[in-house]
Amino acid sequence: MRGGVFTLLSSALLLAQDAVAIAPDAVSVAGFKAPSWVLRRDGGSNYACKCYPGDYCWPNNGQWQKLNNTVGGNLRVNIPPGAPCYNTFKGPLGDVKTYNKAECDKVTSNWYNEQFQIELPAAGLWTYFTNDTCRPTTTPTDTCTLGYYPVLVIMAKTTAHIQAGINFARENNLRLIIRNTGHDFLGRSVGWGSLVINTHSFQDIKFSDQYRGACNYSGSAVTVGAGVQAFQVLKQANALKPPKIMVTGECATVGVAGGLVQGGGHGPLTNFHGFLADTALQFKVITADGILRTANSKTNADLFWALRGGGPAAFAVIVEATYKTFDDKPSAGLNLDIDTSHTTNATLFWEAVRIFHGYSTHFVDNGLYVYYELGTAGQNLHVHPFVGIGKTPEELQAVLKPMFDDFAKIGIKYTSSAANFNTFYDLYNAMFETEVAGNSALTGGWTIGRKDVEENHPAVISAFQTVLGAGSFMVGHMWSAGHGLPKNQWANSAVNPRFRNVVDKLITIVPIGGNAPLADKAAAQHRLTYVVDAALRNAAPNGCSYINEADPFQPNWQEAFWGDNYPQLLQIRKKWDPEGVFYSVSTPGTEKWEQIETGTRLCLKL
Ligand SMILES: Cc1cc2nc3c(=O)[nH]c(=O)nc-3n(C[C@H](O)[C@H](O)[C@H](O)COP(=O)(O)OP(=O)(O)OC[C@H]3O[C@@H](n4cnc5c(N)ncnc54)[C@H](O)[C@@H]3O)c2cc1C
Ligand SMILES: *[C@@H]1O[C@H](CO)[C@@H](O)[C@H](O)[C@H]1NC(C)=O
Ligand SMILES: *[C@@H]1O[C@H](CO)[C@@H](O)[C@H](O)[C@H]1NC(C)=O
Ligand SMILES: *[C@@H]1O[C@H](CO)[C@@H](O)[C@H](O)[C@H]1NC(C)=O
Ligand SMILES: *[C@@H]1O[C@H](CO)[C@@H](O)[C@H](O)[C@H]1NC(C)=O
């Protein structure tokens, strides 16, 4: 990694040290115009990288101090959450004495608690992409380092703070991360050597009975700040008369104005109203140039379209979002379990899975949303729950009857329980299970097309067997996006058009420690991409992939995530973020960017 090898960049200013300064001109050739780059060589290629601690272009203390003043003293040096359990945190800005028994006890007992992790400045709930170099411990003499947790955090309280953060990152060519709840499965809310803008303080929620904005919609709506989580807005919506509901994920702690909508956002209401992105009416955003803008169907319509499913942290930072709300309805639910307490016969078990899954088209055509897990406890199918929004218990039972009849024919035993509620909101709170944080895994996924179920179902089930056989497990979500609406009302958002014809959206999960040896990590990634997800891709050629719950390193990700929408998204990205201020993996226009040197420096390949 010496400067002398960079014959390619004859005009560059080369210094004989690891981090080399080069003239901006050299990189603007690649189409990106940041003021200062660091030249690196990795795996036989040349890279121009963003600025990191220790680099010539990392801002000095005075510059950080100035930023801190601009953001009202809300700039923090990030200490990893496990640090109070260690004597010393060995950070990139120097060593810090961190041991504190009370704080250590607190983080240890709350490690798996989602809301605890969400409220930390920069924690990632799925720890794989933090690199797990400072988990809570009982051995304080062990080493705690930052791993891929961010270096500094702006706890933004105002729009001006977000603007200042974006401007500072752009002017100094820093790795910038926008962090809302930290739910991200792909590691997009953390990043080695980065500056974070934390949006959790943006908590405004405002309902309107008759929304009037730049669109032809006339109906009820809600405007939420960037930090609002599903459970917060749903609770307030339920207290309205009559009770209202909106599209959210099945998980109540995910944010509703951050990564969810920018990736699409599917949930129990998706059959009826499409993705959360399809129900968006307007955004207030800050673009890469630091300017606050409105995006709706009239103003900045291209940005509005791209923000609705075009990929998180790719086009702008959302500070506020407005969504349609809907009248809530009485709803019925049913839980189903089949596990080794019912049968240890694998043939019989998979026969039951085949029957259950074969009815996916039937379920979604009858308006059901079905959340299930397969293989979380070895040989088990855990459907928690089947959801019938606007259905009586009898109507739900009638939809499920053919499946139960088929179970009876092959003599499969199961456990089930049904319940009905005055509103879907009550069902949501009662029947969806609490999820945990603090675990480490690689996440992949694919969707199963209607046609794949109708024409090639045995291959789909044998792909499921391959997934489980490869040490992965699966989470399924059956819905048919927007099919409750007439076809001409399926909203024109940026989500892959293929989603309109899928019936089951799967997440695959390969458990692997964030601190596992590098060879094991590489093997796990390879298994996810080329065994687990490859089996699903091959069995379901009519499916596609969901950017928020998938393997970003899958082949042809542009096509898999966005299909025919990709070329337009690429143009919009080039228009609104020409300097590469924002980055999240495998979003439109990131083809030239790589995290080199074992997932650390973010660089442009030259
Ligand atoms: C337990 C669990 C359950 C889930 N269930 C569902 C589900 O039912 N349906 C579904 O669709 N998805 C679901 N997801 C996936 C979810 O959509 C993503 O994790 C999503 O990225 C979370 O967004 P966030 O803003 O809450 O989280 P964060 O991790 O904070 O952010 C995620 C991404 O969005 C970016 N981002 C955040 N805020 C902003 C902003 N204001 N402006 C610009 N960029 C921003 C971040 O930079 C990052 O790239 C689930 C995830 C988990 C962990
Ligand atoms: C920013 O200012 C606040 C208030 O003065 C201070 O507590 C904090 O430590 C400063 N942050 C940094 C990174 O210096
Ligand atoms: C990340 O973890 C790997 C082991 O999995 C280790 O080799 C590497 O040094 C770590 N990097 C950082 C920056 O923590
Ligand atoms: C509103 O409706 C009119 C008439 O149907 C249509 O021409 C126009 O494009 C619509 N505007 C928007 C912003 O959807
Ligand atoms: C397992 O179930 C299959 C399918 O019902 C059946 O043919 C087979 O005999 C069973 N095996 C055992 C060992 O009971």
XYZ file of C-alpha atoms and ligand atoms in Angstrom:
715
model
C 0.000 0.000 0.000
C 2.692 2.483 -0.980
C 2.078 5.569 -3.062
C 4.581 4.595 -5.737
C 2.370 1.938 -7.262
C -0.247 4.393 -8.448
C 0.985 4.805 -11.972
C -2.642 5.018 -13.099
C -3.081 8.450 -11.608
C -0.188 10.380 -13.018
C -1.737 13.714 -12.065
C -2.249 12.686 -8.452
C -0.217 14.110 -5.629
C 1.436 11.005 -4.261
C 2.941 10.643 -0.822
C 4.875 7.642 0.416
C 2.519 6.691 3.222
C -0.538 4.496 3.655
C -3.114 7.223 3.412
C -2.303 9.254 0.346
C -3.725 12.554 -0.720
C -4.756 12.847 -4.335
C -6.024 15.717 -6.387
C -9.810 15.915 -6.613
C -9.541 15.982 -10.419
C -8.343 12.420 -10.479
C -11.549 11.211 -8.907
C -13.945 13.522 -10.643
C -13.066 11.423 -13.664
C -15.120 8.752 -11.987
C -17.989 11.235 -11.699
C -17.652 12.070 -8.016
C -16.475 15.467 -6.864
C -15.496 15.356 -3.206
C -12.710 17.764 -2.169
C -10.318 15.253 -0.630
C -9.688 11.596 -1.192
C -7.415 9.001 0.316
C -5.751 6.695 -2.138
C -5.507 3.011 -1.226
C -4.578 -0.168 -2.973
C -6.406 -3.386 -2.144
C -6.589 -6.734 -3.900
C -4.667 -5.432 -6.901
C -6.963 -2.444 -7.528
C -6.689 1.286 -6.869
C -9.267 3.036 -4.764
C -10.106 6.616 -3.815
C -11.535 6.505 -0.304
C -13.457 8.728 2.064
C -11.579 10.326 4.986
C -11.145 8.392 8.225
C -9.529 8.977 11.647
C -5.768 9.318 11.178
C -6.039 10.363 7.507
C -4.626 13.706 6.366
C -8.149 14.890 5.550
C -9.892 13.858 8.806
C -11.216 17.112 10.352
C -9.135 18.582 13.182
C -10.446 19.240 16.701
C -11.279 22.839 15.865
C -13.468 21.772 12.963
C -15.290 19.212 15.109
C -15.741 21.847 17.813
C -17.266 24.181 15.244
C -19.640 21.466 14.071
C -20.585 20.790 17.688
C -21.467 24.471 18.141
C -23.576 24.410 14.979
C -25.526 21.375 16.209
C -26.203 22.912 19.617
C -23.656 20.795 21.512
C -25.325 17.545 20.347
C -22.184 15.985 18.859
C -21.040 12.899 20.808
C -18.020 10.648 20.603
C -19.590 7.219 20.204
C -18.814 4.668 22.889
C -19.960 1.124 21.981
C -22.833 -0.098 24.170
C -20.821 -2.913 25.810
C -17.992 -0.550 26.891
C -19.119 -0.092 30.548
C -18.249 -3.784 31.068
C -14.598 -3.156 30.079
C -11.879 -1.235 31.891
C -10.851 0.576 28.737
C -12.468 1.342 25.415
C -9.694 1.497 22.841
C -11.296 3.916 20.384
C -9.965 5.466 17.184
C -9.822 8.884 18.916
C -7.910 7.505 21.919
C -8.409 5.312 24.990
C -11.296 5.990 27.364
C -11.717 4.494 30.876
C -15.214 3.012 30.706
C -15.806 0.438 33.486
C -19.041 1.091 35.400
C -20.693 -1.840 37.147
C -24.207 -0.402 37.254
C -24.083 0.544 33.567
C -22.585 -2.836 32.700
C -25.392 -4.656 34.551
C -27.920 -2.514 32.720
C -26.536 -3.184 29.251
C -26.078 -6.883 30.010
C -29.664 -7.394 31.147
C -31.089 -5.285 28.313
C -28.881 -6.535 25.476
C -31.685 -8.464 23.753
C -34.298 -5.748 24.372
C -35.116 -3.976 21.117
C -36.242 -0.645 22.570
C -33.130 -0.437 24.767
C -30.874 -0.800 21.712
C -33.070 1.540 19.641
C -32.615 4.362 22.139
C -28.812 4.077 22.170
C -27.179 6.698 19.919
C -25.714 4.409 17.279
C -26.278 0.722 18.119
C -27.222 -1.786 15.431
C -29.892 -4.256 16.564
C -28.455 -7.083 14.472
C -24.876 -6.990 15.672
C -23.111 -8.825 12.826
C -22.331 -5.582 11.020
C -21.009 -3.891 14.185
C -18.256 -6.563 14.053
C -19.088 -7.527 17.674
C -15.818 -6.292 19.145
C -17.291 -5.075 22.439
C -20.152 -7.309 23.563
C -21.097 -7.127 27.272
C -18.712 -9.288 29.290
C -17.878 -10.371 32.849
C -14.149 -10.034 32.084
C -13.378 -6.280 32.216
C -9.735 -6.832 31.242
C -10.768 -8.051 27.775
C -10.354 -5.710 24.833
C -13.172 -3.439 23.716
C -12.764 -1.722 20.358
C -15.181 0.177 18.150
C -15.452 -2.419 15.384
C -17.813 -1.046 12.744
C -19.768 1.145 15.152
C -19.641 4.828 14.138
C -16.989 7.203 15.527
C -19.136 10.271 16.214
C -22.868 10.888 16.447
C -25.004 13.989 16.015
C -28.084 13.550 18.201
C -30.077 15.813 15.860
C -32.854 17.841 17.460
C -33.695 20.176 14.579
C -33.699 20.192 10.804
C -30.732 22.588 10.949
C -28.716 19.966 12.860
C -29.316 17.416 10.097
C -28.361 19.998 7.480
C -25.150 20.801 9.360
C -24.284 17.094 9.547
C -24.848 16.529 5.834
C -22.834 19.628 4.914
C -19.964 18.657 7.220
C -19.825 15.110 5.838
C -19.954 16.369 2.244
C -17.333 19.087 2.728
C -14.939 16.722 4.494
C -15.729 13.596 2.460
C -16.698 11.574 5.538
C -18.676 8.345 5.649
C -22.160 9.479 6.647
C -24.800 7.237 8.207
C -28.394 8.137 8.925
C -29.579 6.224 11.962
C -33.191 5.908 13.030
C -34.041 2.768 15.047
C -31.001 0.690 14.068
C -33.251 -2.192 12.973
C -31.398 -2.708 9.775
C -30.646 -6.319 8.802
C -27.984 -5.283 6.253
C -25.837 -3.187 8.575
C -26.882 0.070 6.921
C -27.375 1.961 10.203
C -23.748 1.446 11.269
C -20.470 1.874 9.381
C -16.764 1.802 10.156
C -15.192 5.203 10.727
C -18.456 7.040 10.172
C -20.302 10.112 11.381
C -23.907 9.351 12.307
C -26.925 11.612 12.210
C -29.407 10.150 14.690
C -33.055 11.077 13.908
C -34.709 9.542 16.972
C -35.693 12.918 18.435
C -38.028 13.719 15.529
C -41.156 12.554 17.301
C -44.012 14.749 16.011
C -47.264 13.006 15.068
C -50.114 14.992 13.547
C -53.386 13.606 12.154
C -55.689 15.269 9.672
C -59.242 14.165 8.834
C -59.150 15.681 5.395
C -55.660 15.931 3.997
C -55.131 18.581 1.360
C -51.834 18.397 -0.407
C -50.379 18.232 -3.856
C -52.213 15.116 -4.926
C -55.704 14.067 -5.829
C -56.196 12.245 -2.554
C -58.924 13.411 -0.283
C -59.096 11.493 2.938
C -57.459 11.090 6.315
C -53.707 11.206 6.788
C -50.956 11.416 9.351
C -47.692 13.358 9.308
C -44.875 11.842 11.336
C -41.363 12.948 12.225
C -38.386 10.861 11.101
C -37.974 9.142 14.481
C -41.534 7.893 15.006
C -41.940 4.133 15.475
C -44.956 2.067 14.390
C -46.275 1.413 17.903
C -46.327 5.129 18.680
C -48.340 6.245 15.672
C -50.655 3.216 15.749
C -51.520 3.838 19.387
C -52.507 7.434 18.715
C -54.374 6.489 15.536
C -56.347 3.910 17.476
C -57.439 6.548 19.991
C -59.104 8.607 17.231
C -62.852 8.369 16.675
C -63.352 6.299 14.593
C -60.063 4.395 15.145
C -57.590 4.727 12.262
C -54.800 2.479 11.060
C -51.934 2.800 8.565
C -49.563 0.472 6.731
C -46.598 -0.479 8.938
C -44.362 -3.529 9.219
C -45.473 -6.462 11.345
C -42.857 -5.338 13.837
C -44.101 -2.491 16.016
C -40.676 -1.056 16.826
C -39.529 -0.376 13.243
C -39.580 3.331 12.284
C -42.251 4.498 9.840
C -40.409 7.372 8.171
C -36.873 6.020 7.746
C -35.659 2.820 6.100
C -39.087 1.175 6.004
C -40.703 3.492 3.454
C -37.511 3.986 1.450
C -37.247 0.234 0.989
C -41.009 -0.163 0.419
C -42.491 -1.280 3.736
C -44.778 -4.301 3.721
C -47.074 -5.409 6.505
C -50.439 -6.889 7.428
C -52.338 -4.183 5.496
C -50.306 -4.674 2.332
C -52.979 -6.812 0.646
C -55.370 -3.915 0.809
C -53.270 -0.777 0.439
C -49.939 -1.946 -0.965
C -46.593 -0.967 0.523
C -46.186 1.841 3.023
C -44.455 3.602 0.109
C -47.671 3.343 -1.914
C -49.562 5.251 0.779
C -47.087 8.138 1.075
C -48.440 11.572 0.158
C -45.489 13.823 0.856
C -42.007 13.999 2.352
C -39.960 16.839 3.776
C -36.362 15.936 3.081
C -32.847 17.295 3.125
C -30.920 16.508 -0.019
C -27.168 15.948 -0.338
C -26.606 19.670 -0.962
C -27.995 20.367 2.523
C -31.212 21.994 1.296
C -34.597 21.317 2.899
C -37.146 20.394 0.228
C -40.668 19.170 -0.169
C -41.227 16.077 -2.307
C -44.705 15.161 -3.497
C -46.457 14.358 -6.746
C -46.116 17.970 -7.957
C -42.905 19.254 -6.376
C -39.718 17.253 -6.902
C -41.874 14.417 -8.207
C -38.828 12.360 -9.258
C -37.450 12.448 -5.731
C -40.882 11.637 -4.322
C -41.065 8.560 -6.524
C -37.535 7.382 -5.664
C -38.044 7.828 -1.920
C -40.962 5.437 -2.148
C -39.072 2.169 -2.336
C -35.943 3.228 -4.255
C -33.613 2.310 -1.383
C -32.797 3.711 2.088
C -30.237 6.474 2.566
C -29.756 6.853 -1.158
C -31.603 9.982 -2.280
C -32.139 12.278 0.718
C -32.699 12.327 4.463
C -36.374 12.261 5.363
C -37.279 14.605 8.199
C -41.047 14.190 7.965
C -43.460 11.928 6.061
C -47.203 12.084 5.399
C -49.196 8.891 4.860
C -52.789 7.925 4.175
C -54.662 6.497 7.148
C -57.623 4.127 6.951
C -60.576 3.137 9.095
C -59.690 0.182 11.283
C -61.866 -2.941 11.192
C -62.807 -5.863 13.436
C -60.332 -8.669 12.758
C -59.756 -12.349 13.408
C -56.520 -14.251 13.875
C -55.325 -17.814 14.287
C -52.024 -19.296 15.445
C -50.786 -22.650 14.184
C -47.841 -24.760 15.336
C -46.487 -28.000 13.986
C -43.303 -29.242 15.616
C -41.630 -32.355 16.977
C -44.233 -32.591 19.734
C -46.715 -33.340 16.920
C -44.553 -35.523 14.696
C -40.927 -36.533 14.455
C -41.536 -38.013 11.027
C -39.736 -35.683 8.613
C -41.674 -36.899 5.579
C -44.963 -36.178 7.277
C -43.759 -32.803 8.542
C -42.729 -31.652 5.067
C -46.014 -32.947 3.686
C -47.708 -30.556 6.150
C -45.450 -27.673 5.064
C -46.278 -28.424 1.426
C -50.016 -28.327 2.177
C -49.755 -25.085 4.183
C -47.637 -23.368 1.581
C -49.627 -24.672 -1.377
C -52.525 -22.577 -0.089
C -50.511 -19.330 -0.135
C -52.302 -18.135 -3.293
C -55.656 -19.063 -1.763
C -54.841 -17.217 1.484
C -53.781 -13.961 -0.155
C -56.609 -14.089 -2.697
C -58.953 -14.166 0.270
C -57.259 -11.165 1.846
C -55.265 -12.969 4.542
C -51.843 -11.883 5.755
C -49.806 -14.803 7.066
C -46.650 -14.448 9.166
C -44.726 -17.667 9.744
C -41.378 -19.052 10.779
C -39.918 -22.301 9.480
C -37.002 -24.098 11.080
C -36.449 -21.749 14.023
C -36.553 -24.747 16.362
C -35.343 -27.482 14.037
C -38.317 -29.219 12.475
C -41.026 -26.662 13.166
C -43.629 -24.537 11.422
C -44.779 -21.605 13.536
C -47.582 -19.515 12.006
C -48.117 -16.523 14.313
C -50.626 -15.556 13.045
C -52.971 -15.931 10.122
C -54.612 -12.483 9.980
C -58.095 -11.775 8.624
C -58.615 -8.020 8.629
C -62.329 -7.206 8.444
C -63.126 -10.903 8.861
C -65.247 -12.673 11.467
C -63.748 -15.786 13.094
C -66.146 -17.876 10.987
C -64.958 -16.224 7.784
C -61.341 -16.819 8.731
C -62.065 -20.471 9.567
C -63.800 -20.876 6.206
C -60.672 -19.692 4.351
C -58.467 -22.029 6.390
C -60.771 -25.071 6.203
C -59.298 -26.657 3.043
C -55.859 -26.649 4.686
C -57.136 -28.217 7.900
C -59.078 -30.804 5.858
C -55.884 -31.751 4.034
C -54.033 -32.005 7.358
C -56.736 -34.414 8.589
C -56.360 -36.564 5.464
C -52.678 -37.238 6.150
C -53.172 -37.446 9.903
C -50.955 -34.486 10.838
C -51.403 -33.207 14.377
C -50.994 -29.533 15.256
C -51.726 -26.913 17.901
C -53.918 -23.970 17.009
C -55.739 -21.166 18.737
C -58.075 -18.532 17.342
C -59.052 -15.105 18.611
C -61.106 -12.168 17.420
C -60.755 -8.468 18.097
C -62.660 -5.193 17.755
C -59.885 -3.723 15.638
C -56.853 -4.931 13.719
C -54.808 -2.783 16.109
C -55.908 -4.977 19.024
C -54.988 -8.097 17.078
C -51.589 -6.588 16.214
C -50.797 -6.020 19.868
C -52.154 -9.346 21.073
C -50.987 -11.821 18.440
C -47.672 -10.644 16.983
C -44.755 -11.827 19.060
C -42.103 -9.540 20.517
C -38.854 -9.601 18.596
C -35.375 -9.362 20.077
C -32.192 -7.415 19.388
C -28.565 -8.281 20.086
C -28.237 -11.395 17.920
C -25.765 -11.821 15.114
C -26.663 -13.274 11.727
C -26.523 -12.729 8.002
C -29.879 -12.003 6.428
C -31.010 -12.970 2.968
C -34.307 -13.560 1.282
C -36.377 -13.860 -1.860
C -40.049 -13.794 -2.797
C -42.148 -16.548 -4.297
C -44.212 -15.625 -7.336
C -47.829 -16.676 -7.719
C -46.820 -18.575 -10.851
C -44.088 -20.438 -8.968
C -46.642 -21.762 -6.501
C -49.112 -22.629 -9.235
C -46.668 -24.259 -11.632
C -43.582 -25.330 -9.729
C -44.551 -25.880 -6.107
C -42.596 -29.107 -5.436
C -39.411 -27.217 -6.387
C -40.309 -24.428 -3.945
C -40.696 -26.906 -1.095
C -37.478 -28.681 -1.939
C -35.756 -25.264 -1.919
C -37.118 -24.747 1.615
C -35.534 -28.078 2.551
C -32.232 -26.914 1.093
C -32.470 -23.685 3.128
C -33.021 -25.522 6.406
C -30.477 -28.183 5.502
C -27.848 -25.454 5.071
C -28.226 -24.297 8.687
C -30.507 -21.373 7.873
C -34.081 -20.720 8.924
C -36.863 -18.726 7.315
C -39.468 -16.114 8.070
C -42.360 -15.881 5.612
C -44.885 -13.144 4.963
C -47.804 -13.990 2.688
C -49.468 -11.045 1.007
C -50.321 -9.810 -2.440
C -49.342 -6.163 -2.654
C -52.274 -3.863 -3.255
C -54.576 -6.521 -4.649
C -57.445 -5.121 -2.625
C -57.338 -2.092 -4.918
C -58.319 -1.932 -8.581
C -55.249 -2.501 -10.754
C -55.171 1.101 -12.012
C -54.817 2.249 -8.421
C -51.702 0.199 -7.651
C -49.546 3.168 -6.811
C -46.702 4.158 -9.025
C -43.944 3.869 -6.438
C -40.380 2.729 -7.059
C -40.731 -0.775 -5.555
C -40.056 -3.577 -8.002
C -43.208 -4.050 -10.137
C -42.747 -7.809 -9.761
C -43.879 -7.513 -6.138
C -47.455 -7.140 -7.406
C -47.423 -10.802 -8.370
C -45.739 -12.459 -5.450
C -47.527 -14.341 -2.696
C -44.821 -15.004 -0.111
C -41.929 -12.774 0.936
C -39.211 -14.792 2.656
C -36.339 -13.816 4.897
C -33.524 -16.311 5.288
C -31.263 -16.116 8.317
C -27.808 -17.652 8.664
C -26.579 -17.280 12.270
C -22.901 -16.288 12.511
C -21.007 -14.306 15.140
C -19.898 -10.797 14.234
C -16.547 -11.715 15.800
C -16.211 -15.078 14.034
C -12.938 -15.763 12.224
C -12.834 -14.098 8.816
C -12.797 -17.419 6.972
C -15.994 -18.479 8.757
C -17.637 -15.179 7.866
C -16.706 -15.605 4.217
C -18.043 -19.158 4.248
C -21.340 -18.037 5.820
C -21.756 -15.268 3.230
C -21.012 -17.727 0.444
C -23.534 -20.216 1.864
C -26.198 -17.502 2.067
C -25.663 -16.241 -1.483
C -24.893 -19.431 -3.354
C -26.678 -22.192 -1.424
C -29.554 -20.815 0.659
C -30.841 -17.948 -1.470
C -29.705 -19.567 -4.705
C -32.099 -22.440 -3.993
C -34.997 -19.993 -3.618
C -34.011 -17.955 -6.673
C -33.835 -21.085 -8.808
C -37.130 -22.473 -7.561
C -38.972 -19.161 -7.887
C -37.924 -17.379 -11.081
C -41.056 -15.213 -10.855
C -39.954 -13.752 -7.543
C -37.742 -10.793 -6.789
C -35.921 -9.416 -3.783
C -36.767 -6.873 -1.074
C -33.956 -4.396 -0.383
C -34.695 -4.195 3.367
C -34.695 -7.932 3.977
C -32.251 -9.575 1.606
C -28.652 -10.338 0.755
C -27.093 -7.183 -0.706
C -24.345 -9.283 -2.274
C -26.616 -11.398 -4.453
C -25.867 -11.469 -8.171
C -27.775 -8.953 -10.338
C -29.028 -7.034 -7.307
C -30.195 -4.113 -9.468
C -32.643 -6.361 -11.316
C -33.585 -8.348 -8.213
C -34.397 -5.276 -6.107
C -35.872 -2.884 -8.680
C -36.461 -4.642 -11.995
C -37.566 -2.246 -14.724
C -37.413 0.721 -12.331
C -33.634 0.554 -11.971
C -32.499 2.758 -14.888
C -34.763 5.599 -13.772
C -33.622 5.281 -10.141
C -30.024 5.477 -11.307
C -30.702 8.765 -13.129
C -32.460 10.218 -10.092
C -29.584 9.204 -7.850
C -27.074 10.890 -10.158
C -29.172 14.036 -10.177
C -29.699 14.355 -6.422
C -26.474 12.910 -5.007
C -23.761 13.447 -7.628
C -20.985 13.546 -5.010
C -21.821 10.300 -3.259
C -22.661 11.928 0.074
C -25.045 9.089 0.954
C -24.192 5.435 0.825
C -25.965 2.268 1.728
C -24.976 -1.033 0.242
C -26.547 -2.106 -3.058
C -28.695 0.964 -3.565
C -28.990 2.643 -6.980
C -25.719 4.126 -8.221
C -23.376 2.428 -5.742
C -21.746 0.162 -8.333
C -18.357 1.888 -8.054
C -18.335 1.957 -4.246
C -16.798 -0.827 -2.164
C -15.963 -1.310 1.506
C -12.386 -2.484 1.166
C -9.894 -3.716 3.789
C -12.278 -6.176 5.450
C -15.415 -4.085 5.324
C -13.858 -0.892 6.649
C -12.947 1.943 4.245
C -15.664 3.036 1.830
C -14.007 3.763 -1.473
C -14.536 4.378 -5.155
C -12.900 1.779 -7.324
C -10.797 3.590 -9.893
C -37.452 -7.469 13.800
C -37.629 -6.849 12.444
C -38.867 -6.920 11.811
C -39.074 -6.322 10.576
N -40.308 -6.384 9.989
C -40.515 -5.779 8.797
C -41.790 -5.802 8.169
O -42.756 -6.355 8.662
N -41.924 -5.166 6.974
C -40.894 -4.523 6.373
O -41.097 -3.963 5.303
N -39.669 -4.512 6.934
C -39.468 -5.108 8.129
N -38.212 -5.083 8.691
C -37.102 -4.481 7.936
C -37.131 -2.974 8.020
O -37.878 -2.473 6.927
C -35.714 -2.427 7.900
O -34.941 -2.921 8.956
C -35.697 -0.918 7.871
O -34.517 -0.518 7.207
C -35.762 -0.285 9.238
O -35.791 1.103 9.123
P -35.470 2.048 10.380
O -35.491 3.421 9.867
O -36.405 1.695 11.486
O -34.028 1.534 10.835
P -32.521 2.025 10.695
O -31.721 0.773 10.863
O -32.231 3.104 11.622
O -32.361 2.554 9.213
C -32.435 1.664 8.123
C -31.918 2.299 6.853
O -32.671 3.471 6.560
C -31.840 4.623 6.549
N -32.580 5.701 7.183
C -33.139 5.697 8.417
N -33.767 6.862 8.646
C -33.603 7.622 7.542
C -34.041 8.921 7.173
N -34.764 9.675 7.979
N -33.682 9.389 5.960
C -32.931 8.640 5.119
N -32.509 7.405 5.418
C -32.841 6.885 6.611
C -30.597 4.217 7.305
O -29.497 4.980 6.922
C -30.473 2.770 6.922
O -29.909 2.671 5.639
C -37.999 -5.670 9.942
C -36.748 -5.610 10.563
C -36.554 -6.186 11.802
C -35.208 -6.117 12.436
C -20.207 18.952 22.256
O -20.610 19.925 23.181
C -21.236 19.403 24.334
C -21.768 20.582 25.156
O -20.770 21.479 25.398
C -20.266 18.542 25.086
O -20.881 17.988 26.233
C -19.780 17.430 24.166
O -18.814 16.630 24.797
C -19.198 18.013 22.883
N -18.902 16.930 21.960
C -17.673 16.691 21.506
C -17.507 15.551 20.544
O -16.721 17.316 21.845
C -13.674 -7.342 12.476
O -13.730 -8.690 12.855
C -12.755 -9.532 12.236
C -13.007 -10.947 12.739
O -14.277 -11.377 12.405
C -11.374 -9.050 12.569
O -10.454 -9.818 11.843
C -11.230 -7.585 12.187
O -9.992 -7.120 12.632
C -12.323 -6.749 12.833
N -12.189 -5.379 12.377
C -12.538 -4.354 13.139
C -12.304 -3.002 12.567
O -13.049 -4.488 14.220
C -55.178 14.325 -10.668
O -56.274 13.886 -11.470
C -56.300 14.469 -12.771
C -57.593 14.064 -13.436
O -57.871 12.697 -13.252
C -55.053 13.990 -13.527
O -55.024 14.530 -14.822
C -53.820 14.435 -12.756
O -52.653 13.917 -13.371
C -53.873 13.948 -11.322
N -52.784 14.543 -10.578
C -51.966 13.846 -9.803
C -50.916 14.647 -9.140
O -52.053 12.648 -9.635
C -43.623 -41.054 7.844
O -44.709 -40.464 7.129
C -44.842 -40.943 5.806
C -45.889 -40.084 5.109
O -47.096 -40.124 5.839
C -45.151 -42.423 5.825
O -45.266 -42.905 4.494
C -44.055 -43.151 6.559
O -44.397 -44.507 6.698
C -43.822 -42.553 7.933
N -42.620 -43.142 8.518
C -42.638 -43.674 9.721
C -41.314 -44.226 10.181
O -43.636 -43.703 10.419
